[in-house]
PDB file of C-alpha atoms in Angstrom:
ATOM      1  CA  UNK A  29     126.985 103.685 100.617  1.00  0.00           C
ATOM      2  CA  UNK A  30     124.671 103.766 104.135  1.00  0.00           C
ATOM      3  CA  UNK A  31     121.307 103.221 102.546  1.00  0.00           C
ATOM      4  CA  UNK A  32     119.519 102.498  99.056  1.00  0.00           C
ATOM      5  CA  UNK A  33     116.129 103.619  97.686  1.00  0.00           C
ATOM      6  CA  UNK A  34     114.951 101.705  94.725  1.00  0.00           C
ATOM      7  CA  UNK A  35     112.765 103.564  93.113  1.00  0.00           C
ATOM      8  CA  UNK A  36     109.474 103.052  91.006  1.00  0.00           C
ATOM      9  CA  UNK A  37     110.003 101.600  87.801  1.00  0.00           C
ATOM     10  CA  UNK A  38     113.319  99.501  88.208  1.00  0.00           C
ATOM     11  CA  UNK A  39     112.664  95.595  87.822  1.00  0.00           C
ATOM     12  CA  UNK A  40     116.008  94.348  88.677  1.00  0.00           C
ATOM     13  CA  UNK A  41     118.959  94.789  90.941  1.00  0.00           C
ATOM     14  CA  UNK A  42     121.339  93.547  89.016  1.00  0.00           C
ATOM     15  CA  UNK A  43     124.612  91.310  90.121  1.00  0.00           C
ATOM     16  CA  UNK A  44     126.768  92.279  92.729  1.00  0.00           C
ATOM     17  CA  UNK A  45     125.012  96.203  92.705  1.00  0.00           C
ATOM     18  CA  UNK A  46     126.024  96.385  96.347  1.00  0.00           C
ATOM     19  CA  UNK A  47     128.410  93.670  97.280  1.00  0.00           C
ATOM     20  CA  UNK A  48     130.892  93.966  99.940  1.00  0.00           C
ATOM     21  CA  UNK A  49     128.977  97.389 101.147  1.00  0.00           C
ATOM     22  CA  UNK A  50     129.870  96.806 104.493  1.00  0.00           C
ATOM     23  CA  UNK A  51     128.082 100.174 105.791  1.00  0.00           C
ATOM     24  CA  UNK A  52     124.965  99.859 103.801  1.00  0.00           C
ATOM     25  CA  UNK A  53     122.178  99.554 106.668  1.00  0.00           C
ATOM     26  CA  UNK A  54     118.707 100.333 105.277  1.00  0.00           C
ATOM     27  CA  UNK A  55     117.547  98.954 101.948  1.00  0.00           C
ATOM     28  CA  UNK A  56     113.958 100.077 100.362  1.00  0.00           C
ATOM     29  CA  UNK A  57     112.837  98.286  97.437  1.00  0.00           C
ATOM     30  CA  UNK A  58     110.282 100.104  94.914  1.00  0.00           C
ATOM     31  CA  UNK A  59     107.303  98.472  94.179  1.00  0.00           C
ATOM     32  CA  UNK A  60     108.243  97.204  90.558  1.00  0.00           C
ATOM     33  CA  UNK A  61     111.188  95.403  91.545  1.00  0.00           C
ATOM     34  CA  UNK A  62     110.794  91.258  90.474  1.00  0.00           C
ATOM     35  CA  UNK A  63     114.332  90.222  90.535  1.00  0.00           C
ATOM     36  CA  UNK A  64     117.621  90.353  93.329  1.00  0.00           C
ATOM     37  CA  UNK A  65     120.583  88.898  91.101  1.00  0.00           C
ATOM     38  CA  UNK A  66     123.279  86.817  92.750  1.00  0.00           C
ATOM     39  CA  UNK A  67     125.513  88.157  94.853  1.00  0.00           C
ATOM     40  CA  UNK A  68     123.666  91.805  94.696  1.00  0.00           C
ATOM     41  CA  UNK A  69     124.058  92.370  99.020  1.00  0.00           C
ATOM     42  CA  UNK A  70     126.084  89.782  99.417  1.00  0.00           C
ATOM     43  CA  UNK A  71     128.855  90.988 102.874  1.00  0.00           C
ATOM     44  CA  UNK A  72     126.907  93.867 103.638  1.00  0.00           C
ATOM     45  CA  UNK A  73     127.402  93.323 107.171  1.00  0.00           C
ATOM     46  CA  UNK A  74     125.521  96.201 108.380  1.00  0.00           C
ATOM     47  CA  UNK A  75     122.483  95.494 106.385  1.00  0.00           C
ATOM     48  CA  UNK A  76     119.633  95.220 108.928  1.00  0.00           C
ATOM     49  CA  UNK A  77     116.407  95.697 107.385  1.00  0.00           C
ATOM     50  CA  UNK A  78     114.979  94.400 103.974  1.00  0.00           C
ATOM     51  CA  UNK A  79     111.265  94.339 103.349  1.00  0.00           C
ATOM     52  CA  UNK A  80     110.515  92.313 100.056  1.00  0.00           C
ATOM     53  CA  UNK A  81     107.733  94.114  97.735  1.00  0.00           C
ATOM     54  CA  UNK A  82     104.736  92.125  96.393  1.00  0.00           C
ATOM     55  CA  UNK A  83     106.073  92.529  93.034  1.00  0.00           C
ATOM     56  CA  UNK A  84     108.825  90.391  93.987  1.00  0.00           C
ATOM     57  CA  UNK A  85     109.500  86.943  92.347  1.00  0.00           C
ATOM     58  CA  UNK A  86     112.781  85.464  92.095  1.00  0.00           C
ATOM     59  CA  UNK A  87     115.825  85.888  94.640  1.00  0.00           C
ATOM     60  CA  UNK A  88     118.744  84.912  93.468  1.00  0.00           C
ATOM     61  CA  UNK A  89     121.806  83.367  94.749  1.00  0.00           C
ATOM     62  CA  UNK A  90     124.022  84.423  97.572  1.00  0.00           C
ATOM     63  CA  UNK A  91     122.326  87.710  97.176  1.00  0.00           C
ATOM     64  CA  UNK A  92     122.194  88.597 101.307  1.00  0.00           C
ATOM     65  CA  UNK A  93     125.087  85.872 102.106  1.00  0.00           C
ATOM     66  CA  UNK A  94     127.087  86.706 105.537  1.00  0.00           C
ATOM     67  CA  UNK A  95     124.524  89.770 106.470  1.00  0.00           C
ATOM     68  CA  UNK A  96     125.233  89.393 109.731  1.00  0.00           C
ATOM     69  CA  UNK A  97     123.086  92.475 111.205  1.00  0.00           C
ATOM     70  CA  UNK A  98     119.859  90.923 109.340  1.00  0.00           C
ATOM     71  CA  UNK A  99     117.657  89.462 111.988  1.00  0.00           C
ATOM     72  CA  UNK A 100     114.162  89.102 110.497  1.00  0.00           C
ATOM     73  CA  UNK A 101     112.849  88.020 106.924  1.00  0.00           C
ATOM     74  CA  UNK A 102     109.615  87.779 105.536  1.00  0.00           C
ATOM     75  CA  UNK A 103     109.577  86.011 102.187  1.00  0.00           C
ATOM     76  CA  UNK A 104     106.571  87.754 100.482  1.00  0.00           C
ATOM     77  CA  UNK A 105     103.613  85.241  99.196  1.00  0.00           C
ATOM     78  CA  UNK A 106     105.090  87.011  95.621  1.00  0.00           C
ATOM     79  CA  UNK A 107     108.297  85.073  95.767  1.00  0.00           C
ATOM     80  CA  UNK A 108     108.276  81.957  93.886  1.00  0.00           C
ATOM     81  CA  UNK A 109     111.510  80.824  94.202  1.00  0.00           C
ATOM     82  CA  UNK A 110     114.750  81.603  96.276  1.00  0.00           C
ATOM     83  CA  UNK A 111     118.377  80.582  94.933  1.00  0.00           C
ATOM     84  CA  UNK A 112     120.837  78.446  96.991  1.00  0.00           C
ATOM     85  CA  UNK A 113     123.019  80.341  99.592  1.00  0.00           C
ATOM     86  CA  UNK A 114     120.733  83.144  99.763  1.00  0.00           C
ATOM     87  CA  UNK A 115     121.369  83.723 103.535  1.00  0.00           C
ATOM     88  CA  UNK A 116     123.739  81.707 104.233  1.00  0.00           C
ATOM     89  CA  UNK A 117     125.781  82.564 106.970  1.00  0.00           C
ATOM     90  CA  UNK A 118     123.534  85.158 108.214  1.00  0.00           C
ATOM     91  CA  UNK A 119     123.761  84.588 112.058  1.00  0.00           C
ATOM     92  CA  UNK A 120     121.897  87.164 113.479  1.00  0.00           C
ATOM     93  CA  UNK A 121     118.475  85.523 111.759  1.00  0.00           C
ATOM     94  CA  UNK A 122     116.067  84.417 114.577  1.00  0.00           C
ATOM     95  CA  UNK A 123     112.989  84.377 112.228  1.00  0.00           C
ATOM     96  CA  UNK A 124     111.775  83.264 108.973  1.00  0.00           C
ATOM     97  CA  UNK A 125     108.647  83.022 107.018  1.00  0.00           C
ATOM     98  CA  UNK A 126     108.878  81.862 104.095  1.00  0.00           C
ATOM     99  CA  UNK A 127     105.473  82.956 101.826  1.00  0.00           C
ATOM    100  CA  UNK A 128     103.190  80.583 100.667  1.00  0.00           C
ATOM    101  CA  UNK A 129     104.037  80.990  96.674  1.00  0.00           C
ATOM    102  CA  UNK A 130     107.807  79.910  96.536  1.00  0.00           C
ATOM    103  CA  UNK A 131     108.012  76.331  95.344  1.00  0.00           C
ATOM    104  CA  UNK A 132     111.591  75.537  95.522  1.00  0.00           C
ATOM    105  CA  UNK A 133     114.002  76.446  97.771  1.00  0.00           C
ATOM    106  CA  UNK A 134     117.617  76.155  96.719  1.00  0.00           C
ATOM    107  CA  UNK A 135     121.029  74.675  98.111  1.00  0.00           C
ATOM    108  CA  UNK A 136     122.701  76.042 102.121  1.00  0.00           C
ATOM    109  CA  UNK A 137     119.968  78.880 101.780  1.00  0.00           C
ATOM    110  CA  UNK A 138     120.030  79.355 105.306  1.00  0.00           C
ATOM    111  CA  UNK A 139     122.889  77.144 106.108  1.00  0.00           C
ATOM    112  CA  UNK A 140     124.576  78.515 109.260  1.00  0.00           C
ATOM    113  CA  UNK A 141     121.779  81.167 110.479  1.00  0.00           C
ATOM    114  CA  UNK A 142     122.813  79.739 114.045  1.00  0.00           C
ATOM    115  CA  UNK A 143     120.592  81.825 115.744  1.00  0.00           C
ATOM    116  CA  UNK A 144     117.650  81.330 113.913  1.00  0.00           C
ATOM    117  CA  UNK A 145     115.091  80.251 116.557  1.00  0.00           C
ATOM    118  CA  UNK A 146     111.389  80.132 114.427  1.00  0.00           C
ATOM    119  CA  UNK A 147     111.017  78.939 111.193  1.00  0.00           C
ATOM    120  CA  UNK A 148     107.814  78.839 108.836  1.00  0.00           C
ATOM    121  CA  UNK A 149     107.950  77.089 105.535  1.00  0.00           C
ATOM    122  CA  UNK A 150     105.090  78.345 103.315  1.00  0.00           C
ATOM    123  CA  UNK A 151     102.735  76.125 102.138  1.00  0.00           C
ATOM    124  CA  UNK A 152     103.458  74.909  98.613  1.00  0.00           C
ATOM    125  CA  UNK A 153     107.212  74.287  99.143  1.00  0.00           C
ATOM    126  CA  UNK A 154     107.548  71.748  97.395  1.00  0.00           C
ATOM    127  CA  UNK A 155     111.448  71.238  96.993  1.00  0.00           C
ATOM    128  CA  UNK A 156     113.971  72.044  99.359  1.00  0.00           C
ATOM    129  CA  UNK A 157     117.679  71.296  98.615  1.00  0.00           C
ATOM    130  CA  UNK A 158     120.418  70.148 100.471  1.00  0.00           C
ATOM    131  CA  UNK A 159     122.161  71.628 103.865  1.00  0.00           C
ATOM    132  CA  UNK A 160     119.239  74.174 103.828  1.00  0.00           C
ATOM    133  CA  UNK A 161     118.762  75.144 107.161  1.00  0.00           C
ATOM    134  CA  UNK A 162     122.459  72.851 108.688  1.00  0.00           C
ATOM    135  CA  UNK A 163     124.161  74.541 111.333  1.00  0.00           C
ATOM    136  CA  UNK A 164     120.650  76.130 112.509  1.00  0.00           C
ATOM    137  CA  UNK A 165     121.397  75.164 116.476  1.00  0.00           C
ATOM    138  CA  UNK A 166     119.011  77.227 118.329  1.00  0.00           C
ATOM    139  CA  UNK A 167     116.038  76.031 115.974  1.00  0.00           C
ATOM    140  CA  UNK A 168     112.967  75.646 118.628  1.00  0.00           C
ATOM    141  CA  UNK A 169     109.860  75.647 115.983  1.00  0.00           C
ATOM    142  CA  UNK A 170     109.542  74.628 112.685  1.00  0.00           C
ATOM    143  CA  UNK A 171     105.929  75.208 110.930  1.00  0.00           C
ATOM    144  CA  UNK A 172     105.828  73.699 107.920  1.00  0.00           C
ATOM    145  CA  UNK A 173     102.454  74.710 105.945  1.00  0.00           C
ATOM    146  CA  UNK A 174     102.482  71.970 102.973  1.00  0.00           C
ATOM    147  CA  UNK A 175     100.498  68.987 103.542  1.00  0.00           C
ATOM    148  CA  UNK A 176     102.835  67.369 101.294  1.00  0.00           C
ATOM    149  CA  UNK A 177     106.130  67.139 102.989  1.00  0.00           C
ATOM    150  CA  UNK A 178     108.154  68.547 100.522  1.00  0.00           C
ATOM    151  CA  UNK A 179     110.571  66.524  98.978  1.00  0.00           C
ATOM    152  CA  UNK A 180     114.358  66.850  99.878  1.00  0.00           C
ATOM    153  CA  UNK A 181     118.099  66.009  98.516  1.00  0.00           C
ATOM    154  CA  UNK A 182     119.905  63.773 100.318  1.00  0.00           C
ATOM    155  CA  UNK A 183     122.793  62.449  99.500  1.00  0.00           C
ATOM    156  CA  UNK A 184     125.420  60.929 101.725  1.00  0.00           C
ATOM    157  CA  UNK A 185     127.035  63.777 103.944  1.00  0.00           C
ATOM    158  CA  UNK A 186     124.406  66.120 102.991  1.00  0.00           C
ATOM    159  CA  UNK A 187     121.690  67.301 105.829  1.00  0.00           C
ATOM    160  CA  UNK A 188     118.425  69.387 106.212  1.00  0.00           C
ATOM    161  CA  UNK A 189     118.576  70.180 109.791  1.00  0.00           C
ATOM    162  CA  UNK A 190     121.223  70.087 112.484  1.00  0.00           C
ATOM    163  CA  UNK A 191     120.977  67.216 114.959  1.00  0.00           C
ATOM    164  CA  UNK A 192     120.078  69.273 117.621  1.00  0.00           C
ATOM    165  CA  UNK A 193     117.347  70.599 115.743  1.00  0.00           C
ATOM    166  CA  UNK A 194     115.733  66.855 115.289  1.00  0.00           C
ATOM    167  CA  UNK A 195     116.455  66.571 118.934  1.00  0.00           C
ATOM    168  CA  UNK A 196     114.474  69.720 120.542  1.00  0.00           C
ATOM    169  CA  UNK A 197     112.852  71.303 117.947  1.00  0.00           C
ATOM    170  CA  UNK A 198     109.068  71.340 117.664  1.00  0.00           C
ATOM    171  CA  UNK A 199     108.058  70.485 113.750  1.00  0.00           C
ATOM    172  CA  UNK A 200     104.494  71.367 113.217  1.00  0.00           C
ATOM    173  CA  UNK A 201     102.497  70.017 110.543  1.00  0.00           C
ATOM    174  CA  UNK A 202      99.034  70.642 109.041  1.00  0.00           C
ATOM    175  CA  UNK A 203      95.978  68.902 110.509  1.00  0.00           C
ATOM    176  CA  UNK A 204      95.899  64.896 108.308  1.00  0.00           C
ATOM    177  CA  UNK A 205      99.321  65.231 107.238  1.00  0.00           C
ATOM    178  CA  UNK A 206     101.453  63.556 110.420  1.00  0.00           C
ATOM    179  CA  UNK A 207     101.695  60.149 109.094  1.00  0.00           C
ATOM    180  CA  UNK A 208     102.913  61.537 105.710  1.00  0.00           C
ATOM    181  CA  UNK A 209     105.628  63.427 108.062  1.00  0.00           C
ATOM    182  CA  UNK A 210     106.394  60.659 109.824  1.00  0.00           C
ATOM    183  CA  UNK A 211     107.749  58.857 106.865  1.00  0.00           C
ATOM    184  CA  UNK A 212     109.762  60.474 104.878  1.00  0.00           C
ATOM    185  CA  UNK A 213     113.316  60.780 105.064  1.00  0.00           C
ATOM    186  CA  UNK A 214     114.911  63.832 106.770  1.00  0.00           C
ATOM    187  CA  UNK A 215     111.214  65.084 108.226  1.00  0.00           C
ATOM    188  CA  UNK A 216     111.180  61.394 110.225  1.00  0.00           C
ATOM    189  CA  UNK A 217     113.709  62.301 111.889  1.00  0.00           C
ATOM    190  CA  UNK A 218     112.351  65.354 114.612  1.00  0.00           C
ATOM    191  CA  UNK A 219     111.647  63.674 117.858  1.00  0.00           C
ATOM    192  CA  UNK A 220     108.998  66.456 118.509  1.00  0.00           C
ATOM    193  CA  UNK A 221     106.229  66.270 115.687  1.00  0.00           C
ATOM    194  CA  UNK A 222     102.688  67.076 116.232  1.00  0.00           C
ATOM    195  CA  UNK A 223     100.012  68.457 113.918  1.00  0.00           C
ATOM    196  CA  UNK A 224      98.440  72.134 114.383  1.00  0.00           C
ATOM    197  CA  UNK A 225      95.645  74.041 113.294  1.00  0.00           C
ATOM    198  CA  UNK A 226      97.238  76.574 110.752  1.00  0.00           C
ATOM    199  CA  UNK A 227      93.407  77.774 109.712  1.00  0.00           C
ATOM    200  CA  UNK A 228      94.347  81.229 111.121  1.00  0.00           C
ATOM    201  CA  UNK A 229      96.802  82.188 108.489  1.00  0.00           C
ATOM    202  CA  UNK A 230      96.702  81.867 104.616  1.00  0.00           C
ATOM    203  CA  UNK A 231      97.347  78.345 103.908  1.00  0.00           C
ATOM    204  CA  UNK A 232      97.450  78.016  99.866  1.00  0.00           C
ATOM    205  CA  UNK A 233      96.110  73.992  99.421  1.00  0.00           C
ATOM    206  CA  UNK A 234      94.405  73.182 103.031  1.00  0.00           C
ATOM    207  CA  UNK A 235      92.200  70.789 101.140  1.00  0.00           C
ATOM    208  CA  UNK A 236      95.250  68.641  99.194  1.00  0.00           C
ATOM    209  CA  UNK A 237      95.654  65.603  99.723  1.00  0.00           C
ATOM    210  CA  UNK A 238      98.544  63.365 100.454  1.00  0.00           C
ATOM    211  CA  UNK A 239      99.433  60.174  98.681  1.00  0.00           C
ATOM    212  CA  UNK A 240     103.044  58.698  98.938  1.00  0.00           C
ATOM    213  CA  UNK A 241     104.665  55.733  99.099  1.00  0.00           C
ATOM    214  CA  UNK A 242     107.748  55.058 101.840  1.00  0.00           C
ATOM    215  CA  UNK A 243     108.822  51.777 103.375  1.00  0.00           C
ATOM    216  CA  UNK A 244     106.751  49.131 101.318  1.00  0.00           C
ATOM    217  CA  UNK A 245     103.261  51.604 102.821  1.00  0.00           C
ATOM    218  CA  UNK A 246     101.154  53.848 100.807  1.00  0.00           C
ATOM    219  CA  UNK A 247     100.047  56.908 103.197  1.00  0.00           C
ATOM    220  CA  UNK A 248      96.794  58.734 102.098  1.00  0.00           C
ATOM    221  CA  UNK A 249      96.454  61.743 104.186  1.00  0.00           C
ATOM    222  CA  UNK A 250      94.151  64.248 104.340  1.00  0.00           C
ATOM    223  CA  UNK A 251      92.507  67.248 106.865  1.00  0.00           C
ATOM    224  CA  UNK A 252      89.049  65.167 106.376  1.00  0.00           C
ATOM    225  CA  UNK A 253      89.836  62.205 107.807  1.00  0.00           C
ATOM    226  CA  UNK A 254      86.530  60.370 107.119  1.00  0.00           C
ATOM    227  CA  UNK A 255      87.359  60.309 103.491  1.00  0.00           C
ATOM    228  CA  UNK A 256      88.027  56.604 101.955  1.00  0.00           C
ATOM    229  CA  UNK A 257      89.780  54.772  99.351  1.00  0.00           C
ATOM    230  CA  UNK A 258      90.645  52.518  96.447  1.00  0.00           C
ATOM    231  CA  UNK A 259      93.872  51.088  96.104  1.00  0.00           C
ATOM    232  CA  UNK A 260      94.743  48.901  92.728  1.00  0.00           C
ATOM    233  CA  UNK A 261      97.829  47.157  91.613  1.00  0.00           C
ATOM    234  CA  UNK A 262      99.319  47.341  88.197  1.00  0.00           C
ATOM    235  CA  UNK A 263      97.103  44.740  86.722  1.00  0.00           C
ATOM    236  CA  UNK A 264      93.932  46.736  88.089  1.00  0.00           C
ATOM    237  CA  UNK A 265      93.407  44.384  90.832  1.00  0.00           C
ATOM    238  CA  UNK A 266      91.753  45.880  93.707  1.00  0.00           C
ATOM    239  CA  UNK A 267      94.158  45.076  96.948  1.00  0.00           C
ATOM    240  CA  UNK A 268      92.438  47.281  99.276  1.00  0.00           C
ATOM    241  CA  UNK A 269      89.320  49.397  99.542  1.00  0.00           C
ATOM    242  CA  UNK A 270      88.219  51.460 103.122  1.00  0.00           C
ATOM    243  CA  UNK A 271      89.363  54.039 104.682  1.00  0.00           C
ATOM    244  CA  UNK A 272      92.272  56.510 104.344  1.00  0.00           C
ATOM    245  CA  UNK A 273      95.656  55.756 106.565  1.00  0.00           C
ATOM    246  CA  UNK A 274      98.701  53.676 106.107  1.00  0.00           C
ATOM    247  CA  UNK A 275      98.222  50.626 104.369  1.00  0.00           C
ATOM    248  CA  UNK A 276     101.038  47.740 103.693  1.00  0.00           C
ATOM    249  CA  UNK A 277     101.161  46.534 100.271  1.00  0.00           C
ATOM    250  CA  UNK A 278     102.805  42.404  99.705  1.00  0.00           C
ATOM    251  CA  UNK A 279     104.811  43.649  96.794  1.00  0.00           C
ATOM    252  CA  UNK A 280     106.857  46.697  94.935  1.00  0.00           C
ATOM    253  CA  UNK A 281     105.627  47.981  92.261  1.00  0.00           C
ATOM    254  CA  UNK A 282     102.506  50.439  90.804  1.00  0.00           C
ATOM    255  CA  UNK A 283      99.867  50.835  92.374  1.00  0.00           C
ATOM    256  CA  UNK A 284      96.794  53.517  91.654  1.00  0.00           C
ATOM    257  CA  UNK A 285      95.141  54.788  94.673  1.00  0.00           C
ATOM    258  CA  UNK A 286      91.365  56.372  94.033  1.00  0.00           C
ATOM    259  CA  UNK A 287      90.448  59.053  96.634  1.00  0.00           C
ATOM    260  CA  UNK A 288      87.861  62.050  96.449  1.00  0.00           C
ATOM    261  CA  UNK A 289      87.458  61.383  92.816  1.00  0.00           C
ATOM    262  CA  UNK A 290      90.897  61.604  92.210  1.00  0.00           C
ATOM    263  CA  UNK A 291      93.190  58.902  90.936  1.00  0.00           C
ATOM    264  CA  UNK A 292      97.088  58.920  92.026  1.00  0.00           C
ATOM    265  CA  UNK A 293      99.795  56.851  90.759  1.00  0.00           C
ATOM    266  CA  UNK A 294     102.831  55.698  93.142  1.00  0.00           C
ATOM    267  CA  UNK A 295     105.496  53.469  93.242  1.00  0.00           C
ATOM    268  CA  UNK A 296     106.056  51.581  96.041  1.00  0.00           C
ATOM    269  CA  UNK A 297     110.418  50.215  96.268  1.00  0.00           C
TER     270      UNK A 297
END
């Protein structure tokens, strides 16, 4: 097999359809098709350009693993969620977008892309598992749309970026949203952080805005930064009332922050 149509009509490429088709080079997807099973391109070595339709939803595990001739993706806004080990292994990668609908991003997805050089992480990521983009060496910008800083798994052993990555990579964040970055585990770690305008692209959420807890603080973020706020402990005491930032709380425990209207509950360890 040295190239697929998918035509019109068909939903689903099932498991393993085209594994191991180490010729296959071209791949065109029909515009019905929601669903890439595991495994489905997995080894096609050859494999060098995949467009994703806007019908597209769900791609599944290991479905491009070890494409090594695969050296763009676009991650349509369609996509809601990509499986672990989805590219994993493919080192001729040197950019991805990643569209602003997919929430959660799976396990190694991109583990070992070493020459990925640009990375954009779509805007409500909101999970990304562990080892996702390890052994990415040549990283040298990372966007990453969400406001939020998306939560990762870390375990001991387990990584989200290479060290060199944290070392010389540039990690861009929204506009309000660098203290939030700043904080939590795995983001705090890039030496190079700074905020950036992303107004010229399609930012899903530009308004949100961010309330955590890390380090005995509660961060309130937000691209308004003239906003304030109401901060209350568990026994509705008011401990602090002003404006948005970090502020240090005396004690663990719940606290409800009020902001814009909008009361938030976090725990503070």
């Amino acid at each position: 097999v040295v190239s697929v149509i998918v035509g019109d009509g068909i939903t689903c490429i099932g498991a393993r359809s085209f594994y191991g088709c180490s010729s296959l080079c071209p791949v065109n997807f029909g515009n019905t098709v929601k669903t890439i099973g595991n495994w489905a391109f997995e080894d096609c070595i050859n494999l060098r350009d995949v467009k994703f339709p806007g019908s597209m939803k769900r791609i599944g595990y290991s479905s491009f693993e070890g494409c090594l001739g695969l050296s763009e993706i676009e991650i349509s806004d369609s996509v809601i969620s990509i499986g672990s080990r989805t590219f994993y292994g493919c080192s001729g990668l040197n950019v991805v977008k990643i569209g602003n609908s997919v929430t959660d991003i799976g396990h190694q997805t991109f583990e070992n892309c070493s020459q990925l050089n640009t990375l954009t992480i779509g805007s409500a990521v909101r999970f990304i598992g562990k080892d996702v983009f390890y052994g990415c060496c040549e990283l040298k910008e990372v966007n990453s749309l969400n406001p939020v800083p998306p939560e990762t798994t870390l375990v001991e052993s387990a990584h989200l970026f290479s060290n060199s990555a944290y070392e010389t990579a540039q990690l861009n964040v929204p506009i309000g949203s660098l203290k939030s970055y700043r904080v939590i585990d795995a983001w705090d770690k890039f030496k190079n952080m700074k905020e950036k305008d992303f107004s010229g692209q399609e930012v899903v959420g530009r308004d949100v805005i961010s309330v955590i807890a890390a380090k005995g603080e509660i961060i309130v973020s937000a691209a308004k930064e003239d906003l304030n706020m109401e901060i209350y402990d568990i026994r509705g005491q008011n401990v602090y009332q002003g404006a948005i930032g970090s502020i240090k709380v005396c004690s663990s425990g719940v606290y409800f922050v009020r902001v814009a209207g909008i009361t938030n509950k976090v725990i503070v360890k």
